Amino acid sequence: MSESQTQPSQSQDVGEVHLSLPLAYQQTLVTELLEEDALVIIARGLGLPRIVTNLIHAYDVAGGNLVLIVGADDREIEWIGEGLAELGTLNKESMNRTGLTVVNTEMMSLERREMLYSAGGVFAVTSRILVVDILSDVIATNKITGIIVLNAEKVTATSQEAFILRLFREKNKSGFIKAFSDMPESFITGFSPLTNMLKHMFLRKASLWPRFQLLVAESLEQGTSTHPKLKDVIEVSVSLTPSMKEIQTAVLECVDICLRELRRSNNTILDLDDDEWAVENALHSNFDVRIRRQLDPVWHRLSYKSRQMVADLTTLRQILNYLLNYDCVSFNKMLDIVIAANTPRAGSTRSNSSPWLFLDAANALFTVARQRVYVGAPISDTIGNAEDRETQSDLFPAGITPVLEEQPKWDQLGMLLDEITTELFAAPQATAGGGANTVLVMCAEERTCEQIKEYLSERGHAKSLEEQEDRGAAWHMLRRKLREYVSWKPGFANARQELFVDKKADDKKRTANSDKDKSSQPQFRGRPPPNKRRRVRGGSAAATSSLRKNTAIAIDLDEVDSSGVVQLLEETFENEDIESNIARTVAATEALDNHLDDHFFELFDMNDIVAVLPYDGNMDDYVLEELQPKYVIMYEPDAAFIRRLEVYRASNRDRQLKIYLMYYGGSIEEQRYLSAVRKEKDAFSKLIRERGNMAMVMTTDVDDMAAPEDAFLRKVNTRIAGGGRMDVIVTPPRVIVDMREFRSSLPSLLHGRQLIVVPSMLTVGDYILSPHICVERKSVPDLISSFRDGRLYSQCETMTQYYKTVVVLIEFDQNKSFSLDPFSDVSASTASVSAGAGGATGGYDLQAKLVLLVLSFPNIRIIWSSSPYQTAEIFLELKRNQEEPDPETATNVGLDELGENGESSNLYNQAAMDMLRSMPGITAVNYRNLMYDVENFQQLCEMSESTIAKSVGREAARKVWRFINRDLRTREEEDA
């Protein structure tokens, strides 16, 4: 459906534009946004992508606008671009439409960006690039029509988005600012959170759109009386088996005991209400985040027991998820991993076991979980060799009787599919109104989807063989998994020795291969591997060809808590399962390739598809539009997807839709779903109350803001010459900032202190405060890594060559303790993985390395800062009574320049230059000094260490001299 609207914008008229907004609340919301700026907070699943895309399309079709989109991730940029292209077909007559242009450093140069900005259009720009472009005047701020902010819940006082909006409002008062968010829970923490958020984004109005809003409810419920089939939402409550109930009770008991002990031990630190300590709240992932955020300032002073219990809450919640989502064999595997992670390695006297493992409930958990798989003696580590297991693949070790309890939802899912098949067979003409007979099954995770696909395939195979056993359709699948488990169990006994080698025994090997190991470690923790593709309805060997990663990581187990070990072992466990599925897929594909040719393949008929997909946020809207399913089975409840179905159903009233909502009755799955719905409703209620009691937010008027030079002059001491020397210091204070530093919040804070921030690509230093002051800013994790790879020594050498005052500023996180103790565990474990610069870098060892740094470079100054806010104040003090730096001079420092006589560097012997730069201690900066002072390599080899130090510094000279004068025969004897 389309609608013609004519609405004025803040800068110009948006003429007659055809928009695709089928629902009344969507039309009203876009109309309001075209008239005035607002922060839109909408419930998840109510069609935010369509609203944003239509709003952008209205400005795009009007022409002559420069609209910037910030805060969007890659996937959001993708669906905005696709949506604008689709809407372009509704306005073919418009010649002003330009579509979406993505701006990033990899694809566009500075000159290219400046040309595109001047031409106008809609641009999706990363925040860091946009900040630099505005400060560098690459984009004319007064020509920007407006800025659209997505994911507004991430905007804070020090975020890049807030910095962009402040720079925009300083020079452009007429441009619009429109912000969007579908996370109402993020706006209710703190004091007056909604008011503060509006102030950060220079907005005065908050537009709230919950599901219970009158217009939204009427739009989604319109037509249900005339179309009874729109009410077909069938709730399927599945009962847990007795053993699953017993396991769930045992885990919840462990969670309750951990919460009570954690509260008792840290009652004076944790500021939580009594209701927030309920077990129900602990089942949500954000509970761990809140606990950790409050404990971070004193984390290093907590007992090991308290820290372990915080990690145990995450582990116990994962156990509950595995219980409900995965088969009994996979669940038992996961428990084996937990036990192995909490078992100290051989020879260790330190126990890192979690306290909950010693509870009676934990014993019941492990016992019942094993009894769901098999009964009899536990599988020992001596179950024959691999050849015996291959020859007896259908048999199990003596004394073991398979039980293989099937997940209750599986059988119910099969019954629903049978019911749908019977219904389609009886009434095939029901699809005449539109859509297809596609069946869509939605799950929470990719792995659950793979398991359901495997079960449905086994179920169809079993029915085709007309098997009448009373063991269930999943018996063969679970039996195969049990055989794999029996083969896997003996090898897993040595998994800790294979994954975590002894730090002392392998220290030399890790030192040599630390960089290689670091690059080979999997980098997709907490998100699906890159080969996992959604919306793929069939297996593909090509899509999953390079899964195996090197998971051999050297870690001292005495220094790592069990939660980290659980995560590492679980990743390996998941990779093994994935590779097992890949092997079966590849084998089947090869068998088909031997017997089939291209004539046997054809496109799927949409009426025959059963698509099993995971929930994927806003992308689910496009899945529904593409598949147009007639039946949707929600394998796990999700409030946002239910609303997406409501929007899809109300937008396409000519299509029939039947929804099945499956959940385990009386389980934590049902509690979690109801709790999520209640939390969102409470969040909107609090926002409505705050908006009703909120005073009008007055944004700062740009004309009333004092100019930077005026603010600076008022601070001048008039007792010096009666203020008569003001004319020599009227230049506003200026700081030259390296472009890479715009990832931090410090440039925004410096700008807020009325300092002119000049972005530049600096070769030496991070911040240039004056012609003689250079600052290298280091966060504590960056400081540890800089010591480990020796980068800090090279940076200090370079800075001391060009600047009189060199400052190494060590900046801490404002939300954490102002101490090095919290980083001792992190640095120790990091050093054990890659001992590149002399082993561990704990708290005391870090201080020792700082002392060595000062001894090596006596002229440097080390400044400690507790937060970026204090860093900004320190910079103001350092700049007091100092000259302002020159951006061009600071940029040229350290670059390849002409020689003293004006000759170009390309007149030198290139082969000799390459050889010189490959020597230890020679960097891209100091090689020129040595090249100017030394005629050839013969002269260099005859020079003393002190003579070389005059050109490149003492540390580099020591490395060069030792490299030249090394005795190879002595080295060979040492190696022998």
Short mmCIF file of N, CA and C in Angstrom, two decimals, residues 539-679:
data_model
loop_
_atom_site.label_atom_id
_atom_site.label_comp_id
_atom_site.label_asym_id
_atom_site.label_seq_id
_atom_site.Cartn_x
_atom_site.Cartn_y
_atom_site.Cartn_z
N GLY A 539 22.27 -27.49 3.02
CA GLY A 539 23.67 -27.53 3.40
C GLY A 539 24.56 -27.16 2.23
N SER A 540 25.69 -26.55 2.51
CA SER A 540 26.63 -26.15 1.47
C SER A 540 28.03 -26.43 1.95
N ALA A 541 28.72 -27.28 1.25
CA ALA A 541 30.10 -27.58 1.64
C ALA A 541 31.01 -26.40 1.39
N ALA A 542 30.69 -25.63 0.35
CA ALA A 542 31.55 -24.49 0.02
C ALA A 542 31.44 -23.41 1.07
N ALA A 543 30.25 -23.26 1.63
CA ALA A 543 30.05 -22.20 2.62
C ALA A 543 30.71 -22.51 3.93
N THR A 544 31.10 -23.76 4.15
CA THR A 544 31.67 -24.15 5.43
C THR A 544 32.98 -24.90 5.22
N SER A 545 33.81 -24.38 4.33
CA SER A 545 35.01 -25.12 3.96
C SER A 545 36.18 -24.85 4.88
N SER A 546 36.20 -23.71 5.53
CA SER A 546 37.38 -23.35 6.33
C SER A 546 36.97 -23.03 7.75
N LEU A 547 36.53 -24.08 8.45
CA LEU A 547 36.07 -23.86 9.82
C LEU A 547 37.17 -24.02 10.84
N ARG A 548 38.00 -25.03 10.64
CA ARG A 548 38.92 -25.42 11.69
C ARG A 548 39.90 -24.30 12.00
N LYS A 549 39.89 -23.88 13.22
CA LYS A 549 40.82 -22.85 13.68
C LYS A 549 41.80 -23.50 14.65
N ASN A 550 42.91 -22.87 14.83
CA ASN A 550 43.89 -23.38 15.78
C ASN A 550 43.49 -22.93 17.17
N THR A 551 43.00 -23.87 17.97
CA THR A 551 42.53 -23.52 19.30
C THR A 551 43.54 -23.87 20.37
N ALA A 552 44.76 -24.17 19.98
CA ALA A 552 45.79 -24.46 20.98
C ALA A 552 46.28 -23.16 21.57
N ILE A 553 45.95 -22.94 22.82
CA ILE A 553 46.27 -21.69 23.49
C ILE A 553 47.04 -22.01 24.75
N ALA A 554 48.13 -21.33 24.95
CA ALA A 554 48.96 -21.59 26.12
C ALA A 554 48.50 -20.72 27.26
N ILE A 555 47.94 -21.32 28.28
CA ILE A 555 47.40 -20.57 29.41
C ILE A 555 47.80 -21.27 30.70
N ASP A 556 48.19 -20.50 31.66
CA ASP A 556 48.47 -21.04 32.98
C ASP A 556 47.14 -21.21 33.70
N LEU A 557 46.74 -22.44 33.93
CA LEU A 557 45.41 -22.69 34.49
C LEU A 557 45.28 -22.18 35.91
N ASP A 558 46.39 -22.03 36.60
CA ASP A 558 46.30 -21.51 37.96
C ASP A 558 45.90 -20.05 37.99
N GLU A 559 46.05 -19.35 36.84
CA GLU A 559 45.77 -17.92 36.79
C GLU A 559 44.46 -17.61 36.10
N VAL A 560 43.71 -18.63 35.66
CA VAL A 560 42.49 -18.40 34.91
C VAL A 560 41.32 -19.01 35.66
N ASP A 561 40.21 -18.29 35.75
CA ASP A 561 39.03 -18.84 36.41
C ASP A 561 38.34 -19.84 35.49
N SER A 562 37.47 -20.62 36.08
CA SER A 562 36.86 -21.73 35.34
C SER A 562 35.92 -21.24 34.26
N SER A 563 35.37 -20.03 34.39
CA SER A 563 34.43 -19.56 33.38
C SER A 563 35.10 -19.39 32.03
N GLY A 564 36.35 -18.85 32.04
CA GLY A 564 37.06 -18.72 30.78
C GLY A 564 37.40 -20.05 30.16
N VAL A 565 37.74 -21.03 31.00
CA VAL A 565 38.05 -22.36 30.49
C VAL A 565 36.80 -23.00 29.90
N VAL A 566 35.66 -22.81 30.54
CA VAL A 566 34.39 -23.34 30.02
C VAL A 566 34.12 -22.78 28.64
N GLN A 567 34.35 -21.50 28.46
CA GLN A 567 34.07 -20.87 27.18
C GLN A 567 34.98 -21.41 26.09
N LEU A 568 36.28 -21.56 26.40
CA LEU A 568 37.20 -22.08 25.41
C LEU A 568 36.88 -23.52 25.03
N LEU A 569 36.63 -24.36 26.04
CA LEU A 569 36.31 -25.75 25.76
C LEU A 569 34.99 -25.88 25.01
N GLU A 570 34.03 -25.00 25.32
CA GLU A 570 32.74 -25.07 24.65
C GLU A 570 32.87 -24.68 23.18
N GLU A 571 33.76 -23.71 22.88
CA GLU A 571 33.98 -23.36 21.49
C GLU A 571 34.54 -24.55 20.71
N THR A 572 35.50 -25.24 21.32
CA THR A 572 36.05 -26.42 20.66
C THR A 572 34.99 -27.49 20.47
N PHE A 573 34.15 -27.66 21.48
CA PHE A 573 33.08 -28.65 21.42
C PHE A 573 32.11 -28.32 20.28
N GLU A 574 31.75 -27.03 20.14
CA GLU A 574 30.85 -26.64 19.07
C GLU A 574 31.49 -26.83 17.71
N ASN A 575 32.79 -26.50 17.60
CA ASN A 575 33.47 -26.69 16.31
C ASN A 575 33.50 -28.16 15.91
N GLU A 576 33.68 -29.05 16.91
CA GLU A 576 33.68 -30.48 16.60
C GLU A 576 32.31 -30.92 16.08
N ASP A 577 31.24 -30.42 16.69
CA ASP A 577 29.90 -30.77 16.22
C ASP A 577 29.67 -30.23 14.80
N ILE A 578 30.10 -29.02 14.55
CA ILE A 578 29.92 -28.43 13.23
C ILE A 578 30.69 -29.23 12.19
N GLU A 579 31.93 -29.59 12.52
CA GLU A 579 32.73 -30.35 11.56
C GLU A 579 32.14 -31.73 11.32
N SER A 580 31.53 -32.32 12.34
CA SER A 580 30.88 -33.61 12.14
C SER A 580 29.74 -33.49 11.15
N ASN A 581 28.95 -32.41 11.27
CA ASN A 581 27.87 -32.19 10.31
C ASN A 581 28.43 -31.92 8.91
N ILE A 582 29.55 -31.18 8.86
CA ILE A 582 30.15 -30.87 7.56
C ILE A 582 30.60 -32.16 6.88
N ALA A 583 31.23 -33.04 7.65
CA ALA A 583 31.73 -34.28 7.06
C ALA A 583 30.58 -35.09 6.44
N ARG A 584 29.44 -35.16 7.15
CA ARG A 584 28.30 -35.90 6.62
C ARG A 584 27.74 -35.20 5.37
N THR A 585 27.71 -33.86 5.40
CA THR A 585 27.20 -33.12 4.23
C THR A 585 28.09 -33.30 3.02
N VAL A 586 29.41 -33.22 3.22
CA VAL A 586 30.34 -33.40 2.11
C VAL A 586 30.23 -34.80 1.54
N ALA A 587 30.11 -35.80 2.40
CA ALA A 587 29.99 -37.17 1.92
C ALA A 587 28.72 -37.36 1.08
N ALA A 588 27.61 -36.79 1.57
CA ALA A 588 26.36 -36.90 0.81
C ALA A 588 26.45 -36.16 -0.51
N THR A 589 27.11 -34.98 -0.50
CA THR A 589 27.24 -34.22 -1.73
C THR A 589 28.08 -34.96 -2.77
N GLU A 590 29.19 -35.55 -2.31
CA GLU A 590 30.02 -36.31 -3.24
C GLU A 590 29.26 -37.50 -3.82
N ALA A 591 28.44 -38.16 -2.99
CA ALA A 591 27.65 -39.28 -3.49
C ALA A 591 26.65 -38.83 -4.55
N LEU A 592 26.04 -37.65 -4.31
CA LEU A 592 25.09 -37.14 -5.31
C LEU A 592 25.80 -36.75 -6.60
N ASP A 593 27.00 -36.17 -6.47
CA ASP A 593 27.72 -35.74 -7.67
C ASP A 593 28.07 -36.91 -8.58
N ASN A 594 28.20 -38.09 -8.01
CA ASN A 594 28.56 -39.26 -8.82
C ASN A 594 27.38 -39.80 -9.61
N HIS A 595 26.16 -39.43 -9.24
CA HIS A 595 24.99 -40.04 -9.87
C HIS A 595 24.06 -39.03 -10.56
N LEU A 596 24.23 -37.74 -10.25
CA LEU A 596 23.30 -36.74 -10.78
C LEU A 596 24.03 -35.76 -11.67
N ASP A 597 23.30 -35.16 -12.58
CA ASP A 597 23.83 -34.07 -13.38
C ASP A 597 22.89 -32.88 -13.25
N ASP A 598 23.13 -31.84 -14.03
CA ASP A 598 22.37 -30.60 -13.87
C ASP A 598 20.89 -30.76 -14.17
N HIS A 599 20.50 -31.80 -14.92
CA HIS A 599 19.09 -31.97 -15.27
C HIS A 599 18.25 -32.40 -14.07
N PHE A 600 18.90 -32.83 -13.00
CA PHE A 600 18.15 -33.30 -11.84
C PHE A 600 17.85 -32.17 -10.86
N PHE A 601 18.35 -30.96 -11.09
CA PHE A 601 18.19 -29.87 -10.14
C PHE A 601 17.18 -28.86 -10.68
N GLU A 602 16.41 -28.30 -9.76
CA GLU A 602 15.43 -27.27 -10.12
C GLU A 602 15.18 -26.42 -8.89
N LEU A 603 14.52 -25.27 -9.07
CA LEU A 603 14.22 -24.37 -7.97
C LEU A 603 13.16 -24.97 -7.06
N PHE A 604 13.23 -24.60 -5.78
CA PHE A 604 12.22 -25.06 -4.83
C PHE A 604 10.87 -24.43 -5.15
N ASP A 605 9.84 -25.19 -4.95
CA ASP A 605 8.48 -24.64 -4.98
C ASP A 605 8.19 -24.06 -3.60
N MET A 606 7.81 -22.78 -3.56
CA MET A 606 7.59 -22.11 -2.28
C MET A 606 6.52 -22.81 -1.45
N ASN A 607 5.62 -23.56 -2.09
CA ASN A 607 4.57 -24.27 -1.34
C ASN A 607 5.10 -25.53 -0.66
N ASP A 608 6.32 -25.94 -0.98
CA ASP A 608 6.86 -27.17 -0.40
C ASP A 608 7.98 -26.90 0.60
N ILE A 609 8.24 -25.64 0.91
CA ILE A 609 9.40 -25.30 1.75
C ILE A 609 9.00 -25.31 3.22
N VAL A 610 9.85 -25.93 4.03
CA VAL A 610 9.80 -25.80 5.49
C VAL A 610 11.11 -25.13 5.88
N ALA A 611 11.08 -23.85 6.15
CA ALA A 611 12.28 -23.07 6.46
C ALA A 611 12.48 -23.02 7.96
N VAL A 612 13.66 -23.39 8.41
CA VAL A 612 14.02 -23.35 9.84
C VAL A 612 15.11 -22.30 9.98
N LEU A 613 14.78 -21.18 10.63
CA LEU A 613 15.69 -20.04 10.72
C LEU A 613 15.78 -19.54 12.14
N PRO A 614 16.89 -18.90 12.50
CA PRO A 614 17.00 -18.29 13.84
C PRO A 614 16.45 -16.87 13.84
N TYR A 615 16.05 -16.40 15.03
CA TYR A 615 15.65 -15.00 15.17
C TYR A 615 16.83 -14.11 14.83
N ASP A 616 16.57 -13.05 14.07
CA ASP A 616 17.66 -12.20 13.61
C ASP A 616 17.30 -10.73 13.65
N GLY A 617 16.55 -10.31 14.67
CA GLY A 617 16.26 -8.90 14.85
C GLY A 617 15.44 -8.32 13.72
N ASN A 618 15.83 -7.13 13.27
CA ASN A 618 15.06 -6.44 12.24
C ASN A 618 15.10 -7.14 10.89
N MET A 619 16.07 -8.02 10.68
CA MET A 619 16.13 -8.75 9.42
C MET A 619 14.96 -9.72 9.28
N ASP A 620 14.29 -10.07 10.39
CA ASP A 620 13.14 -10.97 10.31
C ASP A 620 11.99 -10.35 9.52
N ASP A 621 11.90 -9.03 9.50
CA ASP A 621 10.86 -8.38 8.70
C ASP A 621 11.02 -8.72 7.22
N TYR A 622 12.26 -8.75 6.76
CA TYR A 622 12.52 -9.06 5.36
C TYR A 622 12.31 -10.55 5.08
N VAL A 623 12.56 -11.40 6.07
CA VAL A 623 12.30 -12.83 5.90
C VAL A 623 10.82 -13.08 5.68
N LEU A 624 9.98 -12.41 6.46
CA LEU A 624 8.54 -12.58 6.31
C LEU A 624 8.06 -12.07 4.95
N GLU A 625 8.59 -10.94 4.50
CA GLU A 625 8.17 -10.41 3.20
C GLU A 625 8.67 -11.29 2.05
N GLU A 626 9.79 -11.92 2.23
CA GLU A 626 10.34 -12.74 1.15
C GLU A 626 9.64 -14.10 1.07
N LEU A 627 9.50 -14.76 2.23
CA LEU A 627 8.91 -16.10 2.21
C LEU A 627 7.38 -16.07 2.14
N GLN A 628 6.76 -15.03 2.72
CA GLN A 628 5.30 -14.92 2.77
C GLN A 628 4.68 -16.23 3.29
N PRO A 629 5.05 -16.64 4.49
CA PRO A 629 4.59 -17.95 4.98
C PRO A 629 3.11 -17.93 5.33
N LYS A 630 2.50 -19.09 5.24
CA LYS A 630 1.13 -19.26 5.68
C LYS A 630 1.08 -19.81 7.10
N TYR A 631 2.11 -20.56 7.48
CA TYR A 631 2.19 -21.13 8.82
C TYR A 631 3.53 -20.73 9.44
N VAL A 632 3.47 -20.26 10.67
CA VAL A 632 4.67 -19.88 11.41
C VAL A 632 4.65 -20.63 12.73
N ILE A 633 5.70 -21.39 12.97
CA ILE A 633 5.85 -22.11 14.24
C ILE A 633 7.00 -21.46 15.00
N MET A 634 6.69 -20.84 16.12
CA MET A 634 7.71 -20.26 16.98
C MET A 634 8.16 -21.34 17.97
N TYR A 635 9.30 -21.94 17.66
CA TYR A 635 9.81 -23.03 18.49
C TYR A 635 10.14 -22.54 19.90
N GLU A 636 10.54 -21.27 19.99
CA GLU A 636 10.81 -20.62 21.28
C GLU A 636 10.14 -19.26 21.26
N PRO A 637 9.53 -18.83 22.36
CA PRO A 637 8.80 -17.56 22.35
C PRO A 637 9.74 -16.37 22.26
N ASP A 638 9.31 -15.38 21.52
CA ASP A 638 10.06 -14.13 21.38
C ASP A 638 9.06 -13.00 21.17
N ALA A 639 9.03 -12.06 22.12
CA ALA A 639 8.02 -11.00 22.08
C ALA A 639 8.18 -10.11 20.84
N ALA A 640 9.42 -9.81 20.47
CA ALA A 640 9.63 -8.94 19.31
C ALA A 640 9.13 -9.60 18.03
N PHE A 641 9.36 -10.90 17.87
CA PHE A 641 8.92 -11.57 16.65
C PHE A 641 7.39 -11.69 16.61
N ILE A 642 6.76 -11.81 17.76
CA ILE A 642 5.29 -11.83 17.79
C ILE A 642 4.75 -10.52 17.25
N ARG A 643 5.36 -9.41 17.61
CA ARG A 643 4.91 -8.12 17.09
C ARG A 643 5.20 -8.00 15.60
N ARG A 644 6.30 -8.57 15.15
CA ARG A 644 6.59 -8.54 13.71
C ARG A 644 5.52 -9.31 12.94
N LEU A 645 5.06 -10.41 13.53
CA LEU A 645 3.98 -11.15 12.89
C LEU A 645 2.69 -10.33 12.88
N GLU A 646 2.45 -9.59 13.96
CA GLU A 646 1.25 -8.74 14.00
C GLU A 646 1.32 -7.66 12.92
N VAL A 647 2.50 -7.05 12.77
CA VAL A 647 2.65 -6.00 11.76
C VAL A 647 2.51 -6.60 10.36
N TYR A 648 3.10 -7.76 10.14
CA TYR A 648 3.01 -8.42 8.83
C TYR A 648 1.56 -8.80 8.52
N ARG A 649 0.86 -9.30 9.54
CA ARG A 649 -0.53 -9.71 9.34
C ARG A 649 -1.43 -8.51 9.08
N ALA A 650 -1.22 -7.41 9.81
CA ALA A 650 -2.05 -6.21 9.60
C ALA A 650 -1.72 -5.51 8.29
N SER A 651 -0.47 -5.65 7.81
CA SER A 651 -0.09 -4.99 6.57
C SER A 651 -0.52 -5.78 5.34
N ASN A 652 -0.79 -7.08 5.52
CA ASN A 652 -1.18 -7.94 4.40
C ASN A 652 -2.44 -8.71 4.80
N ARG A 653 -3.57 -8.00 4.82
CA ARG A 653 -4.81 -8.62 5.28
C ARG A 653 -5.37 -9.63 4.29
N ASP A 654 -4.86 -9.62 3.05
CA ASP A 654 -5.35 -10.59 2.08
C ASP A 654 -4.65 -11.94 2.20
N ARG A 655 -3.63 -12.01 3.05
CA ARG A 655 -2.90 -13.26 3.23
C ARG A 655 -3.32 -13.93 4.53
N GLN A 656 -3.46 -15.23 4.46
CA GLN A 656 -3.82 -16.01 5.64
C GLN A 656 -2.55 -16.37 6.40
N LEU A 657 -2.64 -16.31 7.70
CA LEU A 657 -1.48 -16.59 8.54
C LEU A 657 -1.94 -17.31 9.79
N LYS A 658 -1.31 -18.44 10.05
CA LYS A 658 -1.61 -19.22 11.24
C LYS A 658 -0.33 -19.37 12.05
N ILE A 659 -0.42 -19.05 13.34
CA ILE A 659 0.77 -18.98 14.18
C ILE A 659 0.66 -20.01 15.29
N TYR A 660 1.73 -20.75 15.49
CA TYR A 660 1.85 -21.68 16.61
C TYR A 660 2.96 -21.17 17.53
N LEU A 661 2.62 -21.00 18.78
CA LEU A 661 3.59 -20.53 19.78
C LEU A 661 3.89 -21.67 20.74
N MET A 662 5.10 -22.22 20.66
CA MET A 662 5.50 -23.34 21.50
C MET A 662 6.35 -22.85 22.67
N TYR A 663 6.12 -23.43 23.82
CA TYR A 663 6.93 -23.11 24.99
C TYR A 663 6.77 -24.24 26.01
N TYR A 664 7.77 -24.37 26.85
CA TYR A 664 7.72 -25.34 27.93
C TYR A 664 6.94 -24.74 29.10
N GLY A 665 5.79 -25.30 29.39
CA GLY A 665 4.98 -24.78 30.48
C GLY A 665 5.63 -25.04 31.83
N GLY A 666 5.60 -24.03 32.69
CA GLY A 666 6.18 -24.16 34.02
C GLY A 666 7.69 -24.20 34.03
N SER A 667 8.33 -23.68 32.98
CA SER A 667 9.79 -23.71 32.89
C SER A 667 10.34 -22.28 32.93
N ILE A 668 11.65 -22.19 32.99
CA ILE A 668 12.28 -20.86 32.99
C ILE A 668 12.12 -20.21 31.63
N GLU A 669 11.85 -20.98 30.58
CA GLU A 669 11.59 -20.39 29.27
C GLU A 669 10.34 -19.53 29.30
N GLU A 670 9.29 -20.03 29.91
CA GLU A 670 8.06 -19.26 30.04
C GLU A 670 8.27 -18.06 30.96
N GLN A 671 8.97 -18.26 32.07
CA GLN A 671 9.23 -17.15 33.00
C GLN A 671 10.04 -16.05 32.33
N ARG A 672 11.04 -16.44 31.55
CA ARG A 672 11.89 -15.46 30.91
C ARG A 672 11.11 -14.65 29.89
N TYR A 673 10.23 -15.29 29.14
CA TYR A 673 9.43 -14.58 28.15
C TYR A 673 8.48 -13.59 28.83
N LEU A 674 7.77 -14.04 29.86
CA LEU A 674 6.85 -13.14 30.57
C LEU A 674 7.60 -12.02 31.26
N SER A 675 8.77 -12.33 31.79
CA SER A 675 9.56 -11.29 32.45
C SER A 675 10.04 -10.24 31.46
N ALA A 676 10.43 -10.67 30.25
CA ALA A 676 10.88 -9.71 29.24
C ALA A 676 9.75 -8.78 28.82
N VAL A 677 8.55 -9.33 28.65
CA VAL A 677 7.39 -8.50 28.29
C VAL A 677 7.08 -7.51 29.40
N ARG A 678 7.12 -7.99 30.64
CA ARG A 678 6.82 -7.10 31.76
C ARG A 678 7.86 -6.00 31.91
N LYS A 679 9.14 -6.33 31.71
CA LYS A 679 10.19 -5.33 31.84
C LYS A 679 10.04 -4.24 30.78
#
